[in-house]
CSV table of C-alpha atoms and ligand atoms in Angstrom, one decimal:
chain,number,residue,atom,x,y,z
F,305,MET,CA,-0.2,-0.2,0.0
F,306,THR,CA,2.5,2.3,1.2
F,307,ASP,CA,4.6,1.4,-2.0
F,308,PHE,CA,2.0,2.5,-4.4
F,309,LEU,CA,1.4,5.4,-2.4
F,310,LEU,CA,4.7,6.1,-3.3
F,311,SER,CA,5.0,5.3,-6.7
F,312,ARG,CA,2.0,7.5,-7.0
F,313,ARG,CA,3.2,10.6,-5.6
F,314,HIS,CA,6.1,10.2,-7.8
F,315,PHE,CA,4.1,9.5,-11.2
F,316,LEU,CA,2.0,12.8,-9.9
F,317,ALA,CA,5.6,14.7,-9.4
F,318,GLY,CA,6.6,13.4,-12.4
F,319,THR,CA,3.4,14.8,-14.4
F,320,GLY,CA,4.2,18.1,-12.4
F,321,ALA,CA,7.5,18.4,-13.9
F,322,LEU,CA,6.5,17.5,-17.5
F,323,ALA,CA,3.7,20.5,-17.5
F,324,MET,CA,6.2,22.9,-16.2
F,325,MET,CA,8.3,22.3,-19.0
F,326,PRO,CA,8.4,25.3,-22.0
F,327,ARG,CA,6.0,24.2,-24.3
F,328,VAL,CA,7.8,22.9,-27.6
F,329,SER,CA,8.4,26.4,-29.5
F,330,PHE,CA,8.0,25.6,-33.1
F,331,ALA,CA,9.2,28.5,-36.0
F,332,ALA,CA,7.5,31.6,-35.0
F,333,SER,CA,5.4,30.8,-32.6
F,334,PRO,CA,5.3,33.7,-29.9
F,335,GLU,CA,4.4,32.7,-25.9
F,336,ALA,CA,0.7,33.8,-25.8
F,337,LEU,CA,-0.4,36.5,-23.0
F,338,THR,CA,-3.8,36.6,-23.3
F,339,ALA,CA,-6.3,39.2,-22.4
F,340,ARG,CA,-9.1,37.7,-20.7
F,341,VAL,CA,-12.0,38.2,-17.9
F,342,ALA,CA,-10.8,36.2,-15.1
F,343,THR,CA,-11.5,36.1,-11.3
F,344,ALA,CA,-8.9,36.8,-8.2
F,345,GLN,CA,-9.1,36.8,-4.5
F,346,ILE,CA,-8.4,40.7,-4.2
F,347,ALA,CA,-10.9,40.8,-0.7
F,348,PRO,CA,-10.0,39.2,2.1
F,349,ASP,CA,-11.5,35.8,2.0
F,350,SER,CA,-14.6,36.4,3.3
F,351,TYR,CA,-16.3,38.2,0.7
F,352,PRO,CA,-16.4,37.1,-3.2
F,353,ALA,CA,-13.5,37.0,-5.9
F,354,THR,CA,-13.6,39.9,-8.1
F,355,GLU,CA,-13.8,39.7,-11.5
F,356,VAL,CA,-11.1,41.3,-13.5
F,357,TYR,CA,-9.5,41.9,-16.9
F,358,SER,CA,-6.3,39.8,-16.8
F,359,TYR,CA,-3.0,38.4,-18.9
F,360,GLY,CA,-3.6,34.7,-19.0
F,361,GLY,CA,-6.3,34.3,-16.3
F,362,GLN,CA,-3.4,35.7,-13.5
F,363,PHE,CA,-3.9,38.9,-11.3
F,364,PRO,CA,-1.4,41.1,-11.6
F,365,GLY,CA,-0.2,38.9,-14.8
F,366,PRO,CA,2.8,36.6,-15.1
F,367,MET,CA,6.1,38.3,-14.3
F,368,ILE,CA,7.7,38.6,-17.4
F,369,ARG,CA,11.4,38.3,-16.8
F,370,ALA,CA,14.4,38.2,-19.2
F,371,LYS,CA,18.5,38.9,-19.0
F,372,GLN,CA,19.5,42.4,-20.0
F,373,GLY,CA,20.4,42.5,-24.2
F,374,GLU,CA,17.6,39.7,-24.8
F,375,ARG,CA,15.1,39.9,-26.7
F,376,ILE,CA,11.2,39.8,-25.5
F,377,THR,CA,8.9,38.3,-27.6
F,378,ARG,CA,4.9,37.7,-26.7
F,379,GLU,CA,1.4,37.9,-29.0
F,380,LEU,CA,-1.1,39.4,-27.5
F,381,VAL,CA,-3.8,37.0,-27.8
F,382,ASN,CA,-7.4,39.6,-26.8
F,383,ASP,CA,-9.5,37.7,-25.1
F,384,LEU,CA,-11.5,40.6,-23.9
F,385,PRO,CA,-15.0,42.2,-25.0
F,386,VAL,CA,-12.7,45.0,-25.8
F,387,PRO,CA,-9.8,46.3,-27.6
F,388,THR,CA,-6.6,46.5,-26.2
F,389,SER,CA,-2.9,47.3,-26.5
F,390,ILE,CA,0.6,46.9,-24.0
F,391,HIS,CA,2.8,49.6,-22.9
F,392,TRP,CA,6.3,47.7,-21.1
F,393,HIS,CA,6.8,50.7,-18.9
F,394,GLY,CA,10.2,52.1,-18.8
F,395,ILE,CA,11.9,50.2,-21.3
F,396,ARG,CA,14.2,52.0,-23.8
F,397,ILE,CA,12.1,50.3,-26.6
F,398,ASP,CA,11.5,50.5,-30.0
F,399,ASN,CA,8.9,52.7,-30.9
F,400,ALA,CA,7.0,50.6,-32.8
F,401,MET,CA,6.2,47.7,-30.4
F,402,ASP,CA,4.9,50.8,-27.2
F,403,GLY,CA,2.2,49.6,-27.6
F,404,VAL,CA,0.0,53.2,-27.4
F,405,ALA,CA,-3.4,52.8,-29.0
F,406,GLY,CA,-2.9,55.4,-31.7
F,407,LEU,CA,0.2,56.7,-31.5
F,408,THR,CA,2.4,53.6,-32.3
F,409,GLN,CA,-0.1,51.0,-33.0
F,410,GLU,CA,-3.8,50.7,-33.5
F,411,ALA,CA,-5.6,49.0,-30.5
F,412,VAL,CA,-5.4,45.1,-31.0
F,413,PRO,CA,-9.4,44.8,-30.9
F,414,PRO,CA,-11.6,41.3,-29.8
F,415,ASN,CA,-10.5,38.0,-31.2
F,416,ALA,CA,-7.3,39.6,-33.1
F,417,ARG,CA,-3.7,39.5,-32.3
F,418,PHE,CA,-0.7,41.2,-31.8
F,419,THR,CA,2.8,40.2,-31.5
F,420,TYR,CA,5.4,42.6,-29.4
F,421,ASP,CA,8.7,41.3,-30.3
F,422,PHE,CA,11.9,44.3,-28.5
F,423,ALA,CA,15.0,43.7,-27.0
F,424,VAL,CA,15.8,44.8,-23.8
F,425,PRO,CA,18.4,47.1,-23.4
F,426,ASP,CA,18.6,47.9,-19.5
F,427,ALA,CA,18.6,46.0,-16.2
F,428,GLY,CA,15.8,47.1,-14.1
F,429,THR,CA,12.5,47.2,-12.3
F,430,TYR,CA,10.1,47.8,-14.9
F,431,TRP,CA,6.0,46.9,-15.7
F,432,TYR,CA,3.5,46.0,-17.9
F,433,HIS,CA,0.3,47.6,-18.5
F,434,ALA,CA,-2.6,48.5,-21.0
F,435,HIS,CA,-2.5,51.9,-23.1
F,436,THR,CA,-5.7,51.9,-24.8
F,437,ASN,CA,-8.4,53.2,-22.4
F,438,SER,CA,-5.5,52.9,-19.4
F,439,MET,CA,-8.2,54.3,-16.8
F,440,GLU,CA,-10.3,51.9,-17.5
F,441,GLN,CA,-8.0,48.5,-18.5
F,442,VAL,CA,-5.1,49.2,-15.9
F,443,ALA,CA,-7.8,49.4,-13.0
F,444,ARG,CA,-9.7,46.4,-14.0
F,445,GLY,CA,-6.6,44.3,-13.5
F,446,LEU,CA,-3.9,44.6,-16.9
F,447,TYR,CA,-0.9,44.8,-15.6
F,448,GLY,CA,2.0,42.6,-14.7
F,449,PRO,CA,5.8,42.6,-13.8
F,450,LEU,CA,8.7,43.1,-15.9
F,451,ILE,CA,12.0,42.4,-14.6
F,452,ILE,CA,15.3,42.1,-16.5
F,453,ASP,CA,18.1,40.6,-14.8
F,454,GLU,CA,21.8,42.1,-14.4
F,455,ILE,CA,24.5,40.5,-16.6
F,456,ASP,CA,25.9,40.0,-13.0
F,457,VAL,CA,23.1,40.0,-10.3
F,458,PRO,CA,23.4,41.2,-7.3
F,459,ASP,CA,24.1,39.3,-4.1
F,460,VAL,CA,21.2,38.5,-2.4
F,461,ASP,CA,18.9,35.5,-1.0
F,462,ARG,CA,15.7,36.7,-2.1
F,463,ASP,CA,14.6,38.9,-5.0
F,464,GLU,CA,10.9,39.9,-4.8
F,465,VAL,CA,8.3,41.3,-6.9
F,466,LEU,CA,5.6,43.7,-5.1
F,467,MET,CA,3.3,45.5,-7.2
F,468,LEU,CA,0.9,47.6,-4.9
F,469,ASP,CA,-2.2,49.3,-5.8
F,470,ASP,CA,-5.7,50.1,-4.7
F,471,TRP,CA,-9.0,48.7,-5.9
F,472,ARG,CA,-12.1,51.2,-5.7
F,473,LEU,CA,-14.6,47.7,-5.0
F,474,ASN,CA,-18.2,47.4,-4.3
F,475,PRO,CA,-18.6,47.0,-0.6
F,476,GLU,CA,-20.8,44.0,-0.5
F,477,THR,CA,-20.3,42.2,-3.3
F,478,ALA,CA,-16.1,42.9,-3.5
F,479,GLN,CA,-16.5,44.1,-7.0
F,480,ILE,CA,-14.7,46.6,-9.0
F,481,ASP,CA,-16.6,49.8,-9.5
F,482,PRO,CA,-17.3,50.1,-13.0
F,483,ASP,CA,-18.4,54.4,-13.2
F,484,PHE,CA,-14.7,54.9,-14.2
F,485,ASP,CA,-15.8,58.7,-16.1
F,486,PHE,CA,-17.4,59.9,-12.4
F,487,PRO,CA,-16.0,63.8,-12.9
F,488,MET,CA,-15.0,63.8,-9.0
F,489,ASP,CA,-12.1,61.4,-10.0
F,490,ARG,CA,-11.4,62.6,-13.4
F,491,SER,CA,-11.2,66.7,-11.9
F,492,HIS,CA,-9.6,66.4,-8.5
F,493,ALA,CA,-6.7,64.0,-7.6
F,494,GLY,CA,-7.7,61.0,-10.0
F,495,ARG,CA,-9.4,57.7,-8.9
F,496,TYR,CA,-8.1,56.2,-5.4
F,497,GLY,CA,-9.5,53.0,-4.5
F,498,ASN,CA,-11.1,51.5,-0.6
F,499,LEU,CA,-8.8,48.7,-0.7
F,500,ILE,CA,-5.3,48.7,-0.7
F,501,GLY,CA,-2.8,45.7,-1.6
F,502,THR,CA,-0.2,44.3,-2.9
F,503,ASN,CA,0.4,41.8,-5.4
F,504,GLY,CA,-3.7,42.1,-6.2
F,505,ARG,CA,-4.3,40.9,-2.7
F,506,TYR,CA,-5.5,42.1,0.2
F,507,GLY,CA,-2.9,41.7,3.3
F,508,TYR,CA,0.0,40.4,1.1
F,509,ARG,CA,2.8,38.5,3.3
F,510,LEU,CA,6.2,37.2,2.2
F,511,SER,CA,8.0,34.8,4.7
F,512,ALA,CA,11.8,35.3,4.9
F,513,ARG,CA,14.8,34.3,7.5
F,514,ARG,CA,15.3,36.4,9.8
F,515,GLY,CA,19.1,38.2,8.6
F,516,GLU,CA,18.6,37.7,5.1
F,517,ARG,CA,19.3,40.0,2.4
F,518,LEU,CA,16.5,40.8,-0.1
F,519,ARG,CA,15.9,42.8,-3.0
F,520,LEU,CA,12.3,44.3,-3.2
F,521,ARG,CA,11.1,45.8,-6.1
F,522,LEU,CA,8.1,47.9,-5.2
F,523,ILE,CA,5.7,48.9,-8.3
F,524,ASN,CA,3.0,51.4,-8.1
F,525,ALA,CA,0.5,50.1,-10.4
F,526,ALA,CA,-2.2,52.7,-8.8
F,527,ASN,CA,-4.6,54.2,-10.8
F,528,ALA,CA,-3.4,57.9,-9.0
F,529,ARG,CA,-2.4,56.7,-5.7
F,530,ILE,CA,0.6,58.2,-4.0
F,531,PHE,CA,2.3,55.5,-1.9
F,532,GLY,CA,4.1,56.9,1.6
F,533,LEU,CA,6.1,54.1,2.9
F,534,LYS,CA,8.5,53.2,5.5
F,535,LEU,CA,10.5,49.7,6.6
F,536,GLN,CA,9.8,48.4,9.8
F,537,GLY,CA,12.9,45.1,10.7
F,538,LEU,CA,14.6,46.1,7.4
F,539,THR,CA,17.7,48.1,6.9
F,540,GLY,CA,19.5,48.9,4.0
F,541,TRP,CA,19.2,50.8,0.7
F,542,THR,CA,17.6,52.5,-2.6
F,543,VAL,CA,19.8,51.3,-4.9
F,544,ALA,CA,17.0,51.9,-8.4
F,545,LEU,CA,14.6,54.2,-8.8
F,546,ASP,CA,12.1,53.7,-12.4
F,547,GLY,CA,14.8,50.4,-13.2
F,548,MET,CA,17.6,52.7,-13.2
F,549,PRO,CA,21.0,52.0,-11.1
F,550,LEU,CA,21.5,54.7,-8.3
F,551,ALA,CA,25.1,55.5,-8.8
F,552,THR,CA,25.7,55.0,-5.2
F,553,PRO,CA,23.3,52.8,-3.3
F,554,GLU,CA,21.3,55.5,-0.5
F,555,PRO,CA,20.6,54.2,2.9
F,556,VAL,CA,16.9,54.3,3.4
F,557,ASP,CA,16.1,56.6,6.5
F,558,SER,CA,13.0,58.3,5.4
F,559,GLU,CA,9.7,57.6,4.2
F,560,ILE,CA,9.5,56.5,0.4
F,561,VAL,CA,7.7,58.4,-2.0
F,562,LEU,CA,6.2,55.9,-4.9
F,563,ALA,CA,4.2,58.2,-7.3
F,564,PRO,CA,1.7,56.0,-9.7
F,565,ALA,CA,3.8,54.2,-12.4
F,566,GLN,CA,7.2,54.3,-10.3
F,567,ARG,CA,9.6,51.9,-8.7
F,568,VAL,CA,12.4,51.6,-6.5
F,569,ASP,CA,14.8,48.8,-5.8
F,570,LEU,CA,15.7,48.1,-2.2
F,571,ILE,CA,18.2,45.7,-1.4
F,572,VAL,CA,17.4,45.2,2.8
F,573,ASP,CA,18.6,43.1,5.0
F,574,VAL,CA,16.1,41.3,7.8
F,575,THR,CA,17.5,42.9,10.8
F,576,ALA,CA,13.9,42.1,13.3
F,577,ALA,CA,15.7,40.6,16.0
F,578,GLU,CA,14.2,37.4,17.4
F,579,GLY,CA,10.6,38.2,18.3
F,580,GLU,CA,10.3,41.5,16.6
F,581,GLU,CA,8.3,42.3,13.3
F,582,ALA,CA,9.1,43.1,9.8
F,583,MET,CA,7.1,45.2,7.6
F,584,ILE,CA,6.4,47.4,5.1
F,585,LEU,CA,4.3,50.2,6.4
F,586,ARG,CA,2.2,52.9,4.0
F,587,PHE,CA,0.8,55.9,5.2
F,588,ASP,CA,-3.4,55.6,4.7
F,589,ASP,CA,-5.6,58.3,3.9
F,590,ASP,CA,-6.8,58.6,7.6
F,591,GLU,CA,-3.0,59.5,8.7
F,592,GLN,CA,-2.2,55.9,10.4
F,593,TRP,CA,0.7,53.8,9.5
F,594,ARG,CA,-0.3,50.4,8.0
F,595,VAL,CA,0.9,47.2,6.9
F,596,GLN,CA,1.5,47.3,3.5
F,597,VAL,CA,3.6,43.8,3.1
F,598,GLY,CA,4.1,41.8,5.9
F,599,PHE,CA,7.2,39.3,6.1
F,600,ASP,CA,7.0,36.0,8.3
F,601,LEU,CA,9.8,35.3,10.0
F,602,SER,CA,11.5,32.3,10.8
F,603,GLY,CA,15.0,30.9,11.7
F,604,ILE,CA,18.3,33.1,11.7
F,605,THR,CA,20.9,34.1,9.7
F,606,ALA,CA,23.9,36.2,10.3
F,607,ILE,CA,23.3,39.2,9.2
F,608,ARG,CA,25.8,40.3,6.2
F,609,ASP,CA,28.5,43.1,6.9
F,610,THR,CA,29.2,44.9,4.2
F,611,ALA,CA,26.8,47.2,2.9
F,612,SER,CA,25.1,46.4,-0.7
F,613,ALA,CA,27.6,47.2,-4.0
F,614,PRO,CA,25.5,49.4,-6.6
F,615,LEU,CA,23.8,47.8,-9.1
F,616,PRO,CA,26.1,48.3,-12.8
F,617,PRO,CA,25.1,50.9,-14.6
F,618,ASN,CA,22.5,50.9,-17.9
F,619,PRO,CA,23.9,51.9,-20.5
F,620,GLY,CA,23.7,55.6,-22.1
F,621,MET,CA,23.1,56.8,-18.6
F,622,GLU,CA,25.2,59.8,-19.3
F,623,PRO,CA,24.4,63.4,-18.3
F,624,VAL,CA,22.3,66.0,-19.9
F,625,ASP,CA,24.8,68.5,-21.5
F,626,LEU,CA,22.8,71.6,-20.1
F,627,ALA,CA,24.7,74.0,-21.6
F,628,ARG,CA,23.5,73.3,-25.2
F,629,ALA,CA,20.3,72.2,-23.8
F,630,THR,CA,17.2,73.5,-25.8
F,631,GLN,CA,15.2,74.7,-23.6
F,632,LEU,CA,11.5,74.0,-23.0
F,633,GLU,CA,8.3,75.0,-21.0
F,634,MET,CA,5.0,73.4,-20.1
F,635,ARG,CA,1.8,74.2,-17.6
F,636,MET,CA,0.2,72.4,-16.4
F,637,GLU,CA,-2.8,74.0,-15.7
F,638,GLY,CA,-7.1,73.0,-14.8
F,639,GLY,CA,-8.6,70.9,-12.7
F,640,ALA,CA,-11.2,71.5,-9.4
F,641,MET,CA,-10.6,74.8,-7.9
F,642,GLY,CA,-7.7,75.4,-10.7
F,643,ASN,CA,-7.8,79.0,-12.7
F,644,MET,CA,-10.1,77.8,-15.2
F,645,PRO,CA,-7.5,78.2,-18.0
F,646,MET,CA,-8.4,78.5,-21.7
F,647,GLY,CA,-7.7,75.8,-24.2
F,648,ARG,CA,-6.8,74.3,-27.7
F,649,MET,CA,-9.2,71.0,-27.5
F,650,ASN,CA,-9.0,69.3,-30.8
F,651,GLY,CA,-7.6,72.1,-32.8
F,652,GLN,CA,-10.3,74.9,-31.4
F,653,MET,CA,-9.6,77.7,-28.7
F,654,MET,CA,-12.0,77.6,-25.9
F,655,GLY,CA,-13.0,78.6,-22.5
F,656,PHE,CA,-13.1,76.3,-19.5
F,657,ARG,CA,-16.7,75.9,-19.0
F,658,GLU,CA,-16.4,74.3,-22.7
F,659,MET,CA,-13.6,72.1,-22.4
F,660,VAL,CA,-15.1,70.3,-19.2
F,661,SER,CA,-18.7,69.6,-21.4
F,662,GLY,CA,-16.2,68.2,-23.8
F,663,GLY,CA,-15.0,66.1,-21.1
F,664,MET,CA,-11.3,67.5,-20.3
F,665,TYR,CA,-10.6,68.9,-17.3
F,666,TRP,CA,-7.3,69.3,-17.9
F,667,THR,CA,-4.3,71.1,-20.5
F,668,LEU,CA,-0.5,70.4,-20.8
F,669,ALA,CA,1.0,73.9,-22.5
F,670,GLY,CA,-2.4,75.3,-23.0
F,671,VAL,CA,-3.5,71.7,-24.9
F,672,ALA,CA,-5.8,69.8,-23.9
F,673,GLY,CA,-5.6,65.8,-25.2
F,674,MET,CA,-3.1,64.8,-27.8
F,675,GLU,CA,-3.2,66.9,-31.0
F,676,GLU,CA,-2.2,66.4,-34.5
F,677,ALA,CA,1.5,67.9,-34.2
F,678,PRO,CA,3.3,67.4,-31.3
F,679,PHE,CA,4.4,69.1,-28.0
F,680,ALA,CA,7.8,68.9,-29.4
F,681,SER,CA,10.3,68.0,-32.5
F,682,LEU,CA,13.2,66.8,-31.5
F,683,SER,CA,16.1,65.6,-33.6
F,684,LYS,CA,18.1,62.2,-32.9
F,685,GLY,CA,20.5,62.9,-30.3
F,686,GLU,CA,19.4,67.0,-29.3
F,687,HIS,CA,20.0,67.3,-25.2
F,688,VAL,CA,16.8,69.0,-23.7
F,689,ARG,CA,15.6,70.8,-20.8
F,690,LEU,CA,11.7,71.2,-19.9
F,691,LYS,CA,10.5,72.8,-17.0
F,692,LEU,CA,7.2,71.9,-15.5
F,693,ILE,CA,5.0,74.1,-14.0
F,694,ASN,CA,2.8,72.8,-11.8
F,695,ASP,CA,-0.2,75.4,-12.1
F,696,THR,CA,-2.6,73.3,-10.5
F,697,ILE,CA,-3.9,72.4,-6.9
F,698,PHE,CA,-3.2,68.6,-7.4
F,699,PRO,CA,0.0,66.2,-8.0
F,700,HIS,CA,0.6,65.2,-11.0
F,701,ALA,CA,3.4,62.1,-11.7
F,702,MET,CA,4.6,62.7,-15.2
F,703,HIS,CA,5.8,60.7,-17.3
F,704,LEU,CA,7.9,60.1,-20.8
F,705,HIS,CA,7.9,57.3,-22.5
F,706,GLY,CA,11.0,55.9,-24.9
F,707,GLN,CA,13.4,57.3,-22.8
F,708,HIS,CA,14.5,58.5,-18.7
F,709,PHE,CA,15.0,62.0,-17.9
F,710,ARG,CA,17.0,63.1,-14.9
F,711,GLU,CA,15.5,66.4,-12.9
F,712,ILE,CA,17.6,69.2,-12.3
F,713,THR,CA,18.2,70.8,-8.7
F,714,ASP,CA,20.1,73.8,-8.2
F,715,GLY,CA,22.2,72.8,-11.5
F,716,LYS,CA,22.5,69.8,-10.4
F,717,GLN,CA,21.1,66.5,-12.4
F,718,GLY,CA,19.2,63.7,-10.2
F,719,PRO,CA,18.6,60.1,-11.1
F,720,MET,CA,17.4,58.7,-14.2
F,721,ARG,CA,13.7,58.1,-14.0
F,722,ASP,CA,11.1,57.6,-16.4
F,723,THR,CA,8.3,59.4,-13.9
F,724,LEU,CA,8.5,62.6,-11.9
F,725,LEU,CA,6.4,64.0,-9.2
F,726,SER,CA,5.1,67.2,-9.7
F,727,LEU,CA,3.3,68.8,-6.4
F,728,PRO,CA,0.9,71.6,-6.6
F,729,GLY,CA,2.3,74.7,-6.9
F,730,GLU,CA,5.7,73.4,-7.9
F,731,THR,CA,8.0,74.7,-10.9
F,732,THR,CA,10.4,71.3,-11.4
F,733,GLU,CA,13.0,70.7,-14.6
F,734,ILE,CA,14.2,68.0,-16.6
F,735,ALA,CA,16.7,67.3,-18.6
F,736,PHE,CA,17.2,64.2,-21.1
F,737,VAL,CA,18.9,63.3,-24.5
F,738,ALA,CA,16.1,62.9,-27.2
F,739,ASP,CA,18.2,59.5,-27.9
F,740,ASN,CA,15.4,57.0,-29.3
F,741,PRO,CA,13.4,58.0,-32.1
F,742,GLY,CA,9.9,57.8,-32.7
F,743,LYS,CA,6.9,58.9,-31.5
F,744,TRP,CA,6.5,59.5,-27.3
F,745,LEU,CA,3.8,60.0,-25.1
F,746,PHE,CA,4.2,62.6,-22.4
F,747,HIS,CA,1.7,62.9,-19.6
F,748,CYS,CA,0.2,62.6,-16.1
F,749,HIS,CA,0.1,58.8,-14.7
F,750,MET,CA,-3.2,59.8,-13.0
F,751,LEU,CA,-4.5,57.6,-15.3
F,752,GLY,CA,-7.9,59.7,-15.0
F,753,HIS,CA,-5.6,62.9,-15.5
F,754,ALA,CA,-4.4,61.2,-18.5
F,755,ALA,CA,-7.6,60.5,-19.7
F,756,THR,CA,-9.2,63.9,-19.3
F,757,GLY,CA,-6.0,66.0,-21.5
F,758,MET,CA,-2.8,65.6,-19.2
F,759,THR,CA,-1.4,64.0,-22.4
F,760,THR,CA,0.4,65.1,-24.7
F,761,TRP,CA,3.5,64.1,-27.0
F,762,ILE,CA,6.7,64.6,-28.8
F,763,ASN,CA,8.3,64.1,-31.8
F,764,VAL,CA,12.2,62.6,-32.3
F,765,SER,CA,13.7,62.5,-35.5
E,1373,C2O,CU1,2.9,53.4,-17.7
E,1373,C2O,CU2,2.0,56.1,-21.0
E,1373,C2O,O1,2.0,54.5,-19.4
E,1374,CU,CU1,-2.1,64.4,-13.1
């Protein structure tokens, strides 16, 4: 009897291993990434599962992982009832693969397919998400982690992706609130959720050993929420922002601010002593610190006595030549309680009220939404500085596709990023080398703002 059980178990283990083997790939048949409706247990177990839009039935979508310099090929199969497309956020990509419906490709209709095939020049933490009606599709679950490993990976015991999000769920049914057009969200801070979680789950926990060194890849996938985070029982360094390595790791000794779409890579040691807890805390809406990610601790290993080494630099991280940079300026205006600017919409100048009745609440450089002509036409290799004047009473997370930029503070260039948090009333300046040819979006990653005016584009040729 025992023998039978044993052999049966071996048999099962055997088939399990087989199922996990990569499917034999015939020439030119890329791995599918199927967008389809699925359910996920987002809310605590006492609530029903939530219907989501998913990639491959998973929420968040499956981790897509490659080594720096490799190619990634995925065939988007659209089994959703709506058109969609995928953007590979933060990757300095071939423009044709950028996934922006209406700019770099047509949205992929239901039952159709589109093959994404691109090189990944940079190591780091990126993510992919829908870029067709993103305001709704990302909130419904169309996103996942995109991780590019360094050729020489850093010395850590564990590498964990933590995708932070909030969901607006009906408190009885746990279903996603389908009112994506709610003007109050669009004209104010954006669509905030009433349930906050990590990796598609409320109350997400990880296990770790005391003394272990962890690489934590935090990704803010929320529609509009800015996360303020701090560590407890974990001690370490910020080693990368928005995928790009810092020249020198920075000790984490204050609050980590993560705006929508931003990422931070931490390398931390589990320093919680016996009887102490380790967690990532967030500053919640009621101004209390709450657990964002809890750690179940076991055992003990010796804490490393060396600081984390910097990650190897990515290519093309040279600073911008500010002296010869083309100077551009962009004023952000609009929103509730703002100065009600005039704006151009579909090529027509109009007053703010008229804009609002056309569904627009915001302008970038006096324009609401996409126009035929780009905000700037740059030549390949041009050095640019862009002054951003936030003339609204809301924060905005400004994201440039296709290239990273550096924030300029007192003439000094900060770390490379792809998304900048611009605070109300603040003027900031970013600089970049326009070295990637194509049509690139520049938009607010508060996705309700992007949908109602805060989206423009630049052309690099
Ligand atoms: Cu993360 Cu235009 O997107
Ligand atoms: Cu915004």
